C-alpha cells in the first residue's frame, strides 16, 4: 500500500468514526420516545469522572433513558472551581436518568467500557490529575454496586491496577456554559 492509499484509508476510517460520534449529540427533537414519559417520573442522578468531560458527556448522552448530561467538576475540595483553575477536582459528567429505562448498574458498564481505568492520572493524551477515573456513589447500595463492578474489572487482567476511585457523591460544580456542548434542556421539547 502506498502513502496516498493509506492516507485515503485513514481518512475513510476517521470519517466513519466521526459520523458515529456525531450520532451521540443529543438534539431536543431527537429525544427518544421513551424519554418523553420521564417528565412525570422522578429522575436519578449519577456522576462519573473518566477523562475529558466533553467526551464523557457524549458517551453518556447517547444512551436511551439519559435525559440530561451536564459537565462539571467533582471529587475535590476547592470551592467554585473553574476550567483554568479546577484545583483538586476531576472533570466529571453528571447524568440525569430515568431509572425505569436505565439503571446504575448499566451506567457502570458504560463507564468501564468507555475509558482506560488502568491509565494513571490521564486518558490517552490528556495527562493530569483532573482526568483521573472516579465513580461517585450515592449511598451504600451504589457503593456496593460500584465496588463489585470494580472487582470484576480488575479480574479481567491482573497485570495492571484499576486506578478508579469510588467516592461518596459530594458537591458537583457545573462547568462554565461554553463547556456544556451536548446539554439537553428538557423544557425545550416540553414546550415545543
Ligand atoms: C441520593 O439518593 C437519595 C435517596 O435515593 C436522593 O434523595 C438524593 O437526591 C440523591 N442525591 C443526589 C445528589 O442525587
mmCIF file of C-alpha atoms and ligand atoms in Angstrom:
data_model
loop_
_atom_site.group_PDB
_atom_site.id
_atom_site.type_symbol
_atom_site.label_atom_id
_atom_site.label_comp_id
_atom_site.label_asym_id
_atom_site.label_seq_id
_atom_site.Cartn_x
_atom_site.Cartn_y
_atom_site.Cartn_z
ATOM 1 C CA UNK A 1 0.000 0.000 0.000
ATOM 2 C CA UNK A 2 1.458 3.371 -0.962
ATOM 3 C CA UNK A 3 1.242 6.520 1.084
ATOM 4 C CA UNK A 4 -1.779 8.073 -0.626
ATOM 5 C CA UNK A 5 -3.732 4.824 -0.355
ATOM 6 C CA UNK A 6 -3.045 4.599 3.325
ATOM 7 C CA UNK A 7 -3.977 8.258 3.765
ATOM 8 C CA UNK A 8 -7.223 7.604 1.975
ATOM 9 C CA UNK A 9 -7.988 4.644 4.213
ATOM 10 C CA UNK A 10 -7.128 6.677 7.267
ATOM 11 C CA UNK A 11 -9.473 9.497 6.237
ATOM 12 C CA UNK A 12 -12.199 6.996 5.412
ATOM 13 C CA UNK A 13 -11.832 5.367 8.815
ATOM 14 C CA UNK A 14 -11.771 8.732 10.543
ATOM 15 C CA UNK A 15 -14.968 9.884 8.827
ATOM 16 C CA UNK A 16 -16.728 6.659 9.820
ATOM 17 C CA UNK A 17 -15.640 7.191 13.411
ATOM 18 C CA UNK A 18 -16.694 10.845 13.363
ATOM 19 C CA UNK A 19 -20.089 10.001 11.868
ATOM 20 C CA UNK A 20 -20.608 7.513 14.637
ATOM 21 C CA UNK A 21 -19.633 10.083 17.247
ATOM 22 C CA UNK A 22 -21.986 12.674 15.762
ATOM 23 C CA UNK A 23 -24.960 10.407 16.464
ATOM 24 C CA UNK A 24 -24.244 10.844 20.140
ATOM 25 C CA UNK A 25 -25.020 14.521 20.181
ATOM 26 C CA UNK A 26 -28.436 14.925 21.687
ATOM 27 C CA UNK A 27 -30.665 17.425 19.970
ATOM 28 C CA UNK A 28 -34.032 18.097 21.610
ATOM 29 C CA UNK A 29 -36.124 16.888 18.664
ATOM 30 C CA UNK A 30 -34.171 13.643 18.521
ATOM 31 C CA UNK A 31 -35.012 12.617 22.048
ATOM 32 C CA UNK A 32 -36.047 9.003 22.307
ATOM 33 C CA UNK A 33 -39.739 8.172 22.610
ATOM 34 C CA UNK A 34 -39.259 6.546 25.990
ATOM 35 C CA UNK A 35 -37.709 9.644 27.475
ATOM 36 C CA UNK A 36 -40.921 11.639 26.966
ATOM 37 C CA UNK A 37 -42.567 9.659 29.723
ATOM 38 C CA UNK A 38 -39.886 10.700 32.174
ATOM 39 C CA UNK A 39 -41.478 14.076 32.728
ATOM 40 C CA UNK A 40 -43.839 12.559 35.287
ATOM 41 C CA UNK A 41 -41.280 10.321 36.935
ATOM 42 C CA UNK A 42 -38.538 11.269 39.367
ATOM 43 C CA UNK A 43 -35.130 11.146 37.716
ATOM 44 C CA UNK A 44 -31.968 9.858 39.323
ATOM 45 C CA UNK A 45 -28.553 11.432 39.146
ATOM 46 C CA UNK A 46 -25.156 9.820 38.687
ATOM 47 C CA UNK A 47 -21.728 11.406 38.421
ATOM 48 C CA UNK A 48 -18.613 9.859 36.880
ATOM 49 C CA UNK A 49 -15.125 11.086 36.062
ATOM 50 C CA UNK A 50 -13.417 9.312 33.142
ATOM 51 C CA UNK A 51 -11.164 11.796 31.378
ATOM 52 C CA UNK A 52 -12.111 14.833 29.313
ATOM 53 C CA UNK A 53 -15.641 15.793 30.241
ATOM 54 C CA UNK A 54 -16.607 16.724 26.667
ATOM 55 C CA UNK A 55 -16.005 13.150 25.626
ATOM 56 C CA UNK A 56 -17.608 11.719 28.755
ATOM 57 C CA UNK A 57 -20.736 13.741 28.106
ATOM 58 C CA UNK A 58 -21.000 12.485 24.523
ATOM 59 C CA UNK A 59 -20.696 8.876 25.684
ATOM 60 C CA UNK A 60 -23.490 9.053 28.249
ATOM 61 C CA UNK A 61 -25.625 11.484 26.237
ATOM 62 C CA UNK A 62 -26.195 8.707 23.656
ATOM 63 C CA UNK A 63 -27.972 6.348 25.963
ATOM 64 C CA UNK A 64 -31.681 5.754 25.988
ATOM 65 C CA UNK A 65 -33.027 6.752 29.365
ATOM 66 C CA UNK A 66 -30.471 9.515 29.854
ATOM 67 C CA UNK A 67 -32.447 12.728 29.923
ATOM 68 C CA UNK A 68 -29.752 15.290 30.533
ATOM 69 C CA UNK A 69 -26.000 15.485 30.951
ATOM 70 C CA UNK A 70 -24.006 18.310 32.490
ATOM 71 C CA UNK A 71 -20.233 18.608 32.556
ATOM 72 C CA UNK A 72 -18.506 19.893 35.657
ATOM 73 C CA UNK A 73 -16.046 19.395 38.465
ATOM 74 C CA UNK A 74 -16.237 16.993 41.391
ATOM 75 C CA UNK A 75 -14.109 14.985 43.772
ATOM 76 C CA UNK A 76 -12.028 17.841 45.143
ATOM 77 C CA UNK A 77 -12.188 20.350 47.958
ATOM 78 C CA UNK A 78 -11.690 23.608 46.043
ATOM 79 C CA UNK A 79 -14.709 25.906 46.273
ATOM 80 C CA UNK A 80 -16.101 27.176 42.946
ATOM 81 C CA UNK A 81 -13.581 25.517 40.606
ATOM 82 C CA UNK A 82 -13.203 26.802 37.056
ATOM 83 C CA UNK A 83 -11.852 25.253 33.887
ATOM 84 C CA UNK A 84 -8.491 27.033 34.127
ATOM 85 C CA UNK A 85 -8.243 26.561 37.881
ATOM 86 C CA UNK A 86 -10.086 23.439 38.883
ATOM 87 C CA UNK A 87 -7.804 22.727 41.829
ATOM 88 C CA UNK A 88 -8.036 19.142 43.065
ATOM 89 C CA UNK A 89 -11.288 18.345 41.222
ATOM 90 C CA UNK A 90 -11.710 15.894 38.359
ATOM 91 C CA UNK A 91 -13.515 16.682 35.118
ATOM 92 C CA UNK A 92 -16.844 14.936 35.574
ATOM 93 C CA UNK A 93 -20.155 14.334 33.934
ATOM 94 C CA UNK A 94 -23.450 14.469 35.786
ATOM 95 C CA UNK A 95 -26.114 12.248 34.279
ATOM 96 C CA UNK A 96 -29.828 12.612 34.934
ATOM 97 C CA UNK A 97 -31.561 9.414 34.006
ATOM 98 C CA UNK A 98 -34.887 7.693 34.164
ATOM 99 C CA UNK A 99 -34.392 4.649 36.433
ATOM 100 C CA UNK A 100 -37.201 2.855 34.576
ATOM 101 C CA UNK A 101 -35.199 2.882 31.352
ATOM 102 C CA UNK A 102 -31.606 2.562 32.537
ATOM 103 C CA UNK A 103 -30.115 1.768 35.903
ATOM 104 C CA UNK A 104 -26.925 2.499 37.806
ATOM 105 C CA UNK A 105 -25.517 -0.940 37.012
ATOM 106 C CA UNK A 106 -25.879 -0.303 33.275
ATOM 107 C CA UNK A 107 -24.299 3.121 33.641
ATOM 108 C CA UNK A 108 -21.361 1.416 35.373
ATOM 109 C CA UNK A 109 -20.929 -0.908 32.373
ATOM 110 C CA UNK A 110 -20.799 2.091 30.055
ATOM 111 C CA UNK A 111 -18.349 3.754 32.435
ATOM 112 C CA UNK A 112 -15.920 0.804 32.328
ATOM 113 C CA UNK A 113 -16.156 0.273 28.585
ATOM 114 C CA UNK A 114 -15.668 3.956 27.738
ATOM 115 C CA UNK A 115 -12.231 4.627 29.179
ATOM 116 C CA UNK A 116 -8.985 3.030 30.269
ATOM 117 C CA UNK A 117 -9.339 2.763 34.022
ATOM 118 C CA UNK A 118 -5.769 1.490 34.268
ATOM 119 C CA UNK A 119 -4.112 4.610 32.939
ATOM 120 C CA UNK A 120 -2.750 6.574 35.872
ATOM 121 C CA UNK A 121 -3.949 10.193 36.077
ATOM 122 C CA UNK A 122 -4.941 10.532 32.466
ATOM 123 C CA UNK A 123 -6.792 9.322 29.417
ATOM 124 C CA UNK A 124 -4.847 8.953 26.187
ATOM 125 C CA UNK A 125 -3.011 12.201 25.512
ATOM 126 C CA UNK A 126 -4.905 14.025 28.270
ATOM 127 C CA UNK A 127 -2.493 13.744 31.154
ATOM 128 C CA UNK A 128 -3.191 15.250 34.532
ATOM 129 C CA UNK A 129 -4.884 14.553 37.783
ATOM 130 C CA UNK A 130 -8.095 16.212 36.531
ATOM 131 C CA UNK A 131 -8.547 13.261 34.142
ATOM 132 C CA UNK A 132 -8.496 10.605 36.854
ATOM 133 C CA UNK A 133 -11.148 7.902 36.992
ATOM 134 C CA UNK A 134 -13.831 8.129 39.706
ATOM 135 C CA UNK A 135 -17.229 6.597 40.385
ATOM 136 C CA UNK A 136 -19.305 8.843 42.633
ATOM 137 C CA UNK A 137 -21.731 6.696 44.587
ATOM 138 C CA UNK A 138 -24.806 7.989 46.355
ATOM 139 C CA UNK A 139 -25.290 5.796 49.426
ATOM 140 C CA UNK A 140 -24.247 2.294 50.392
ATOM 141 C CA UNK A 141 -26.141 0.400 47.676
ATOM 142 C CA UNK A 142 -24.468 2.321 44.866
ATOM 143 C CA UNK A 143 -21.103 1.992 46.638
ATOM 144 C CA UNK A 144 -21.623 -1.754 46.797
ATOM 145 C CA UNK A 145 -22.522 -1.997 43.090
ATOM 146 C CA UNK A 146 -19.537 0.170 42.206
ATOM 147 C CA UNK A 147 -17.175 -1.983 44.285
ATOM 148 C CA UNK A 148 -18.458 -5.209 42.692
ATOM 149 C CA UNK A 149 -18.050 -3.789 39.197
ATOM 150 C CA UNK A 150 -14.534 -2.581 40.009
ATOM 151 C CA UNK A 151 -13.546 -6.021 41.278
ATOM 152 C CA UNK A 152 -14.908 -7.581 38.107
ATOM 153 C CA UNK A 153 -12.947 -5.102 36.022
ATOM 154 C CA UNK A 154 -9.757 -5.888 37.956
ATOM 155 C CA UNK A 155 -10.124 -9.652 37.443
ATOM 156 C CA UNK A 156 -10.139 -9.161 33.645
ATOM 157 C CA UNK A 157 -6.384 -8.639 33.880
ATOM 158 C CA UNK A 158 -4.049 -8.727 36.855
ATOM 159 C CA UNK A 159 -1.085 -7.227 35.010
ATOM 160 C CA UNK A 160 -2.029 -3.667 35.930
ATOM 161 C CA UNK A 161 -4.097 -1.961 38.589
ATOM 162 C CA UNK A 162 -7.505 -0.413 38.038
ATOM 163 C CA UNK A 163 -6.950 3.140 39.318
ATOM 164 C CA UNK A 164 -10.624 4.053 39.642
ATOM 165 C CA UNK A 165 -11.659 5.504 42.979
ATOM 166 C CA UNK A 166 -15.098 5.083 44.472
ATOM 167 C CA UNK A 167 -16.124 8.204 46.385
ATOM 168 C CA UNK A 168 -19.330 9.269 48.043
ATOM 169 C CA UNK A 169 -21.201 11.700 45.855
ATOM 170 C CA UNK A 170 -20.498 15.152 47.196
ATOM 171 C CA UNK A 171 -20.816 18.551 45.607
ATOM 172 C CA UNK A 172 -20.877 18.739 41.819
ATOM 173 C CA UNK A 173 -19.938 22.088 40.311
ATOM 174 C CA UNK A 174 -21.360 22.571 36.806
ATOM 175 C CA UNK A 175 -18.739 23.846 34.356
ATOM 176 C CA UNK A 176 -18.951 27.144 32.521
ATOM 177 C CA UNK A 177 -21.639 27.412 29.856
ATOM 178 C CA UNK A 178 -19.280 27.040 26.878
ATOM 179 C CA UNK A 179 -18.293 23.538 28.014
ATOM 180 C CA UNK A 180 -21.874 22.303 28.003
ATOM 181 C CA UNK A 181 -21.744 21.025 24.443
ATOM 182 C CA UNK A 182 -24.441 18.422 24.427
ATOM 183 C CA UNK A 183 -26.719 19.570 27.150
ATOM 184 C CA UNK A 184 -30.322 18.699 26.652
ATOM 185 C CA UNK A 185 -32.796 21.003 28.292
ATOM 186 C CA UNK A 186 -35.935 19.058 28.991
ATOM 187 C CA UNK A 187 -38.002 22.216 28.776
ATOM 188 C CA UNK A 188 -37.109 22.674 25.118
ATOM 189 C CA UNK A 189 -39.158 19.826 23.935
ATOM 190 C CA UNK A 190 -41.658 20.139 26.728
ATOM 191 C CA UNK A 191 -42.827 23.486 25.345
ATOM 192 C CA UNK A 192 -42.190 22.892 21.653
HETATM 193 C C1 LIG B 1 -29.074 10.451 46.681
HETATM 194 O O1 LIG B 1 -30.064 9.493 46.959
HETATM 195 C C2 LIG B 1 -31.142 9.993 47.718
HETATM 196 C C3 LIG B 1 -32.047 8.818 48.048
HETATM 197 O O2 LIG B 1 -32.233 7.987 46.953
HETATM 198 C C4 LIG B 1 -31.839 11.085 46.930
HETATM 199 O O3 LIG B 1 -32.907 11.602 47.658
HETATM 200 C C5 LIG B 1 -30.842 12.182 46.609
HETATM 201 O O4 LIG B 1 -31.451 13.164 45.792
HETATM 202 C C6 LIG B 1 -29.640 11.611 45.897
HETATM 203 N N1 LIG B 1 -28.639 12.651 45.733
HETATM 204 C C7 LIG B 1 -28.213 13.045 44.534
HETATM 205 C C8 LIG B 1 -27.232 14.155 44.551
HETATM 206 O O5 LIG B 1 -28.581 12.537 43.502
#
